[in-house]
mmCIF file with all atom_site columns, C-alpha atoms in Angstrom:
data_model
loop_
_atom_site.group_PDB
_atom_site.id
_atom_site.type_symbol
_atom_site.label_atom_id
_atom_site.label_alt_id
_atom_site.label_comp_id
_atom_site.label_asym_id
_atom_site.label_entity_id
_atom_site.label_seq_id
_atom_site.pdbx_PDB_ins_code
_atom_site.Cartn_x
_atom_site.Cartn_y
_atom_site.Cartn_z
_atom_site.occupancy
_atom_site.B_iso_or_equiv
_atom_site.pdbx_formal_charge
_atom_site.auth_seq_id
_atom_site.auth_comp_id
_atom_site.auth_asym_id
_atom_site.auth_atom_id
_atom_site.pdbx_PDB_model_num
ATOM 1   C CA . UNK A 1 1   ? -50.106 9.262   -18.736 1.00 65.00 ? 1   UNK A CA 1
ATOM 2   C CA . UNK A 1 2   ? -50.688 5.925   -17.554 1.00 76.00 ? 2   UNK A CA 1
ATOM 3   C CA . UNK A 1 3   ? -50.182 5.108   -13.431 1.00 82.00 ? 3   UNK A CA 1
ATOM 4   C CA . UNK A 1 4   ? -48.423 1.977   -14.623 1.00 84.00 ? 4   UNK A CA 1
ATOM 5   C CA . UNK A 1 5   ? -46.226 3.862   -17.466 1.00 85.00 ? 5   UNK A CA 1
ATOM 6   C CA . UNK A 1 6   ? -45.060 6.261   -14.366 1.00 85.00 ? 6   UNK A CA 1
ATOM 7   C CA . UNK A 1 7   ? -45.315 3.814   -11.972 1.00 87.00 ? 7   UNK A CA 1
ATOM 8   C CA . UNK A 1 8   ? -42.743 2.143   -13.903 1.00 88.00 ? 8   UNK A CA 1
ATOM 9   C CA . UNK A 1 9   ? -40.655 5.444   -14.254 1.00 89.00 ? 9   UNK A CA 1
ATOM 10  C CA . UNK A 1 10  ? -40.491 5.297   -10.918 1.00 88.00 ? 10  UNK A CA 1
ATOM 11  C CA . UNK A 1 11  ? -38.864 1.787   -9.667  1.00 89.00 ? 11  UNK A CA 1
ATOM 12  C CA . UNK A 1 12  ? -36.293 1.842   -12.592 1.00 92.00 ? 12  UNK A CA 1
ATOM 13  C CA . UNK A 1 13  ? -35.415 5.296   -11.405 1.00 92.00 ? 13  UNK A CA 1
ATOM 14  C CA . UNK A 1 14  ? -34.682 3.499   -8.260  1.00 92.00 ? 14  UNK A CA 1
ATOM 15  C CA . UNK A 1 15  ? -33.224 0.091   -8.980  1.00 92.00 ? 15  UNK A CA 1
ATOM 16  C CA . UNK A 1 16  ? -30.548 1.756   -11.226 1.00 93.00 ? 16  UNK A CA 1
ATOM 17  C CA . UNK A 1 17  ? -29.972 4.457   -8.573  1.00 94.00 ? 17  UNK A CA 1
ATOM 18  C CA . UNK A 1 18  ? -29.377 1.336   -6.316  1.00 94.00 ? 18  UNK A CA 1
ATOM 19  C CA . UNK A 1 19  ? -27.016 -1.020  -8.588  1.00 95.00 ? 19  UNK A CA 1
ATOM 20  C CA . UNK A 1 20  ? -24.849 2.503   -8.988  1.00 95.00 ? 20  UNK A CA 1
ATOM 21  C CA . UNK A 1 21  ? -25.125 2.379   -5.517  1.00 96.00 ? 21  UNK A CA 1
ATOM 22  C CA . UNK A 1 22  ? -23.544 -1.218  -5.132  1.00 96.00 ? 22  UNK A CA 1
ATOM 23  C CA . UNK A 1 23  ? -21.259 -1.219  -7.920  1.00 97.00 ? 23  UNK A CA 1
ATOM 24  C CA . UNK A 1 24  ? -19.777 2.011   -6.764  1.00 97.00 ? 24  UNK A CA 1
ATOM 25  C CA . UNK A 1 25  ? -19.559 0.596   -2.610  1.00 97.00 ? 25  UNK A CA 1
ATOM 26  C CA . UNK A 1 26  ? -17.608 -3.031  -3.900  1.00 98.00 ? 26  UNK A CA 1
ATOM 27  C CA . UNK A 1 27  ? -15.625 -0.704  -6.282  1.00 98.00 ? 27  UNK A CA 1
ATOM 28  C CA . UNK A 1 28  ? -14.301 1.408   -3.385  1.00 97.00 ? 28  UNK A CA 1
ATOM 29  C CA . UNK A 1 29  ? -13.821 -1.677  -1.685  1.00 98.00 ? 29  UNK A CA 1
ATOM 30  C CA . UNK A 1 30  ? -12.206 -3.812  -3.730  1.00 98.00 ? 30  UNK A CA 1
ATOM 31  C CA . UNK A 1 31  ? -9.862  -0.131  -3.984  1.00 96.00 ? 31  UNK A CA 1
ATOM 32  C CA . UNK A 1 32  ? -9.602  -0.508  -0.259  1.00 96.00 ? 32  UNK A CA 1
ATOM 33  C CA . UNK A 1 33  ? -8.151  -4.636  0.539   1.00 97.00 ? 33  UNK A CA 1
ATOM 34  C CA . UNK A 1 34  ? -6.161  -4.310  -2.648  1.00 96.00 ? 34  UNK A CA 1
ATOM 35  C CA . UNK A 1 35  ? -4.267  -1.499  -1.060  1.00 96.00 ? 35  UNK A CA 1
ATOM 36  C CA . UNK A 1 36  ? -4.700  -2.844  2.429   1.00 96.00 ? 36  UNK A CA 1
ATOM 37  C CA . UNK A 1 37  ? -3.261  -6.795  0.910   1.00 96.00 ? 37  UNK A CA 1
ATOM 38  C CA . UNK A 1 38  ? -0.060  -4.746  -0.905  1.00 96.00 ? 38  UNK A CA 1
ATOM 39  C CA . UNK A 1 39  ? 1.143   -2.025  2.189   1.00 95.00 ? 39  UNK A CA 1
ATOM 40  C CA . UNK A 1 40  ? 1.631   -4.941  3.604   1.00 96.00 ? 40  UNK A CA 1
ATOM 41  C CA . UNK A 1 41  ? 3.239   -7.521  1.428   1.00 96.00 ? 41  UNK A CA 1
ATOM 42  C CA . UNK A 1 42  ? 6.211   -4.417  1.376   1.00 96.00 ? 42  UNK A CA 1
ATOM 43  C CA . UNK A 1 43  ? 6.115   -3.724  4.786   1.00 95.00 ? 43  UNK A CA 1
ATOM 44  C CA . UNK A 1 44  ? 7.508   -7.246  4.821   1.00 94.00 ? 44  UNK A CA 1
ATOM 45  C CA . UNK A 1 45  ? 9.596   -7.294  1.921   1.00 95.00 ? 45  UNK A CA 1
ATOM 46  C CA . UNK A 1 46  ? 11.042  -3.712  2.919   1.00 94.00 ? 46  UNK A CA 1
ATOM 47  C CA . UNK A 1 47  ? 11.382  -5.275  6.491   1.00 91.00 ? 47  UNK A CA 1
ATOM 48  C CA . UNK A 1 48  ? 12.861  -8.519  5.481   1.00 92.00 ? 48  UNK A CA 1
ATOM 49  C CA . UNK A 1 49  ? 15.254  -6.405  2.825   1.00 91.00 ? 49  UNK A CA 1
ATOM 50  C CA . UNK A 1 50  ? 16.252  -3.677  4.789   1.00 90.00 ? 50  UNK A CA 1
ATOM 51  C CA . UNK A 1 51  ? 18.739  -3.753  8.236   1.00 86.00 ? 51  UNK A CA 1
ATOM 52  C CA . UNK A 1 52  ? 21.126  -1.172  9.906   1.00 83.00 ? 52  UNK A CA 1
ATOM 53  C CA . UNK A 1 53  ? 23.919  -1.639  7.724   1.00 83.00 ? 53  UNK A CA 1
ATOM 54  C CA . UNK A 1 54  ? 25.483  1.470   6.206   1.00 84.00 ? 54  UNK A CA 1
ATOM 55  C CA . UNK A 1 55  ? 24.571  1.008   2.523   1.00 81.00 ? 55  UNK A CA 1
ATOM 56  C CA . UNK A 1 56  ? 21.294  -1.681  3.253   1.00 85.00 ? 56  UNK A CA 1
ATOM 57  C CA . UNK A 1 57  ? 18.957  1.088   5.491   1.00 89.00 ? 57  UNK A CA 1
ATOM 58  C CA . UNK A 1 58  ? 17.074  1.539   2.004   1.00 93.00 ? 58  UNK A CA 1
ATOM 59  C CA . UNK A 1 59  ? 15.353  0.042   -0.869  1.00 94.00 ? 59  UNK A CA 1
ATOM 60  C CA . UNK A 1 60  ? 14.817  2.058   -4.593  1.00 95.00 ? 60  UNK A CA 1
ATOM 61  C CA . UNK A 1 61  ? 11.586  2.267   -5.666  1.00 95.00 ? 61  UNK A CA 1
ATOM 62  C CA . UNK A 1 62  ? 12.743  0.048   -7.995  1.00 96.00 ? 62  UNK A CA 1
ATOM 63  C CA . UNK A 1 63  ? 13.989  -2.417  -6.370  1.00 96.00 ? 63  UNK A CA 1
ATOM 64  C CA . UNK A 1 64  ? 10.515  -2.105  -4.031  1.00 96.00 ? 64  UNK A CA 1
ATOM 65  C CA . UNK A 1 65  ? 8.747   -2.728  -6.956  1.00 96.00 ? 65  UNK A CA 1
ATOM 66  C CA . UNK A 1 66  ? 10.091  -4.846  -9.328  1.00 96.00 ? 66  UNK A CA 1
ATOM 67  C CA . UNK A 1 67  ? 10.521  -7.415  -5.797  1.00 96.00 ? 67  UNK A CA 1
ATOM 68  C CA . UNK A 1 68  ? 6.241   -6.768  -4.918  1.00 95.00 ? 68  UNK A CA 1
ATOM 69  C CA . UNK A 1 69  ? 5.207   -7.026  -8.850  1.00 95.00 ? 69  UNK A CA 1
ATOM 70  C CA . UNK A 1 70  ? 4.278   -3.843  -8.858  1.00 96.00 ? 70  UNK A CA 1
ATOM 71  C CA . UNK A 1 71  ? 4.415   -0.920  -11.362 1.00 96.00 ? 71  UNK A CA 1
ATOM 72  C CA . UNK A 1 72  ? 7.068   1.905   -9.961  1.00 96.00 ? 72  UNK A CA 1
ATOM 73  C CA . UNK A 1 73  ? 4.650   4.043   -9.620  1.00 97.00 ? 73  UNK A CA 1
ATOM 74  C CA . UNK A 1 74  ? 2.296   1.782   -7.447  1.00 96.00 ? 74  UNK A CA 1
ATOM 75  C CA . UNK A 1 75  ? 5.310   1.438   -5.559  1.00 96.00 ? 75  UNK A CA 1
ATOM 76  C CA . UNK A 1 76  ? 5.733   4.491   -4.671  1.00 96.00 ? 76  UNK A CA 1
ATOM 77  C CA . UNK A 1 77  ? 2.533   5.927   -3.718  1.00 96.00 ? 77  UNK A CA 1
ATOM 78  C CA . UNK A 1 78  ? 2.205   2.838   -0.972  1.00 96.00 ? 78  UNK A CA 1
ATOM 79  C CA . UNK A 1 79  ? 5.806   3.666   0.586   1.00 95.00 ? 79  UNK A CA 1
ATOM 80  C CA . UNK A 1 80  ? 4.024   7.221   1.262   1.00 94.00 ? 80  UNK A CA 1
ATOM 81  C CA . UNK A 1 81  ? 1.046   6.032   2.493   1.00 94.00 ? 81  UNK A CA 1
ATOM 82  C CA . UNK A 1 82  ? 2.213   3.498   4.147   1.00 93.00 ? 82  UNK A CA 1
ATOM 83  C CA . UNK A 1 83  ? 2.413   5.571   7.663   1.00 92.00 ? 83  UNK A CA 1
ATOM 84  C CA . UNK A 1 84  ? 5.806   2.944   8.678   1.00 92.00 ? 84  UNK A CA 1
ATOM 85  C CA . UNK A 1 85  ? 8.030   3.484   5.668   1.00 93.00 ? 85  UNK A CA 1
ATOM 86  C CA . UNK A 1 86  ? 9.879   7.106   4.968   1.00 92.00 ? 86  UNK A CA 1
ATOM 87  C CA . UNK A 1 87  ? 11.299  8.658   2.272   1.00 93.00 ? 87  UNK A CA 1
ATOM 88  C CA . UNK A 1 88  ? 15.250  8.762   2.553   1.00 90.00 ? 88  UNK A CA 1
ATOM 89  C CA . UNK A 1 89  ? 16.312  12.398  2.442   1.00 87.00 ? 89  UNK A CA 1
ATOM 90  C CA . UNK A 1 90  ? 20.170  11.199  1.712   1.00 84.00 ? 90  UNK A CA 1
ATOM 91  C CA . UNK A 1 91  ? 22.240  11.894  -1.440  1.00 86.00 ? 91  UNK A CA 1
ATOM 92  C CA . UNK A 1 92  ? 20.306  9.143   -3.222  1.00 87.00 ? 92  UNK A CA 1
ATOM 93  C CA . UNK A 1 93  ? 16.676  10.019  -4.293  1.00 88.00 ? 93  UNK A CA 1
ATOM 94  C CA . UNK A 1 94  ? 13.908  7.543   -4.116  1.00 90.00 ? 94  UNK A CA 1
ATOM 95  C CA . UNK A 1 95  ? 14.758  5.497   -1.747  1.00 94.00 ? 95  UNK A CA 1
ATOM 96  C CA . UNK A 1 96  ? 12.356  3.252   0.894   1.00 94.00 ? 96  UNK A CA 1
ATOM 97  C CA . UNK A 1 97  ? 13.185  2.705   4.759   1.00 92.00 ? 97  UNK A CA 1
ATOM 98  C CA . UNK A 1 98  ? 11.518  1.138   7.894   1.00 91.00 ? 98  UNK A CA 1
ATOM 99  C CA . UNK A 1 99  ? 10.653  3.125   10.578  1.00 81.00 ? 99  UNK A CA 1
ATOM 100 C CA . UNK A 1 100 ? 14.119  2.180   13.440  1.00 70.00 ? 100 UNK A CA 1
ATOM 101 C CA . UNK A 1 101 ? 11.644  1.115   15.296  1.00 57.00 ? 101 UNK A CA 1
ATOM 102 C CA . UNK A 1 102 ? 10.169  -1.754  13.020  1.00 52.00 ? 102 UNK A CA 1
ATOM 103 C CA . UNK A 1 103 ? 13.604  -3.908  13.119  1.00 53.00 ? 103 UNK A CA 1
ATOM 104 C CA . UNK A 1 104 ? 13.131  -6.820  14.918  1.00 54.00 ? 104 UNK A CA 1
ATOM 105 C CA . UNK A 1 105 ? 15.475  -6.662  18.037  1.00 51.00 ? 105 UNK A CA 1
ATOM 106 C CA . UNK A 1 106 ? 18.376  -9.133  16.713  1.00 52.00 ? 106 UNK A CA 1
ATOM 107 C CA . UNK A 1 107 ? 19.375  -6.143  14.759  1.00 47.00 ? 107 UNK A CA 1
ATOM 108 C CA . UNK A 1 108 ? 20.747  -4.088  17.526  1.00 47.00 ? 108 UNK A CA 1
ATOM 109 C CA . UNK A 1 109 ? 22.543  -6.315  18.840  1.00 49.00 ? 109 UNK A CA 1
ATOM 110 C CA . UNK A 1 110 ? 20.601  -7.460  21.784  1.00 47.00 ? 110 UNK A CA 1
ATOM 111 C CA . UNK A 1 111 ? 19.681  -11.562 21.417  1.00 45.00 ? 111 UNK A CA 1
ATOM 112 C CA . UNK A 1 112 ? 17.821  -11.510 25.246  1.00 43.00 ? 112 UNK A CA 1
#
């Protein structure tokens, strides 16, 4: 074999490997950014649409998905992965809420 052919094979292999790594990195960061944006949006929506009033502390996965334009599976995944959102242990299944410390102070009756 000629040395030019071997050099071409080596350059092609390294170029292909580098392109593969770049594509993987771009996909990885895109997924992380989309997840971050959706998490923020879902948490903000939950904070605005849940209160300490009985019956309004939790929202269903279907409602969260509908209002945030994501699938129910995606809403369930985001809610389960977000550290400030938790699953209700009450009689209704698939209900999500935010931790009490996430509510604005006015919801606690302290307008100070």
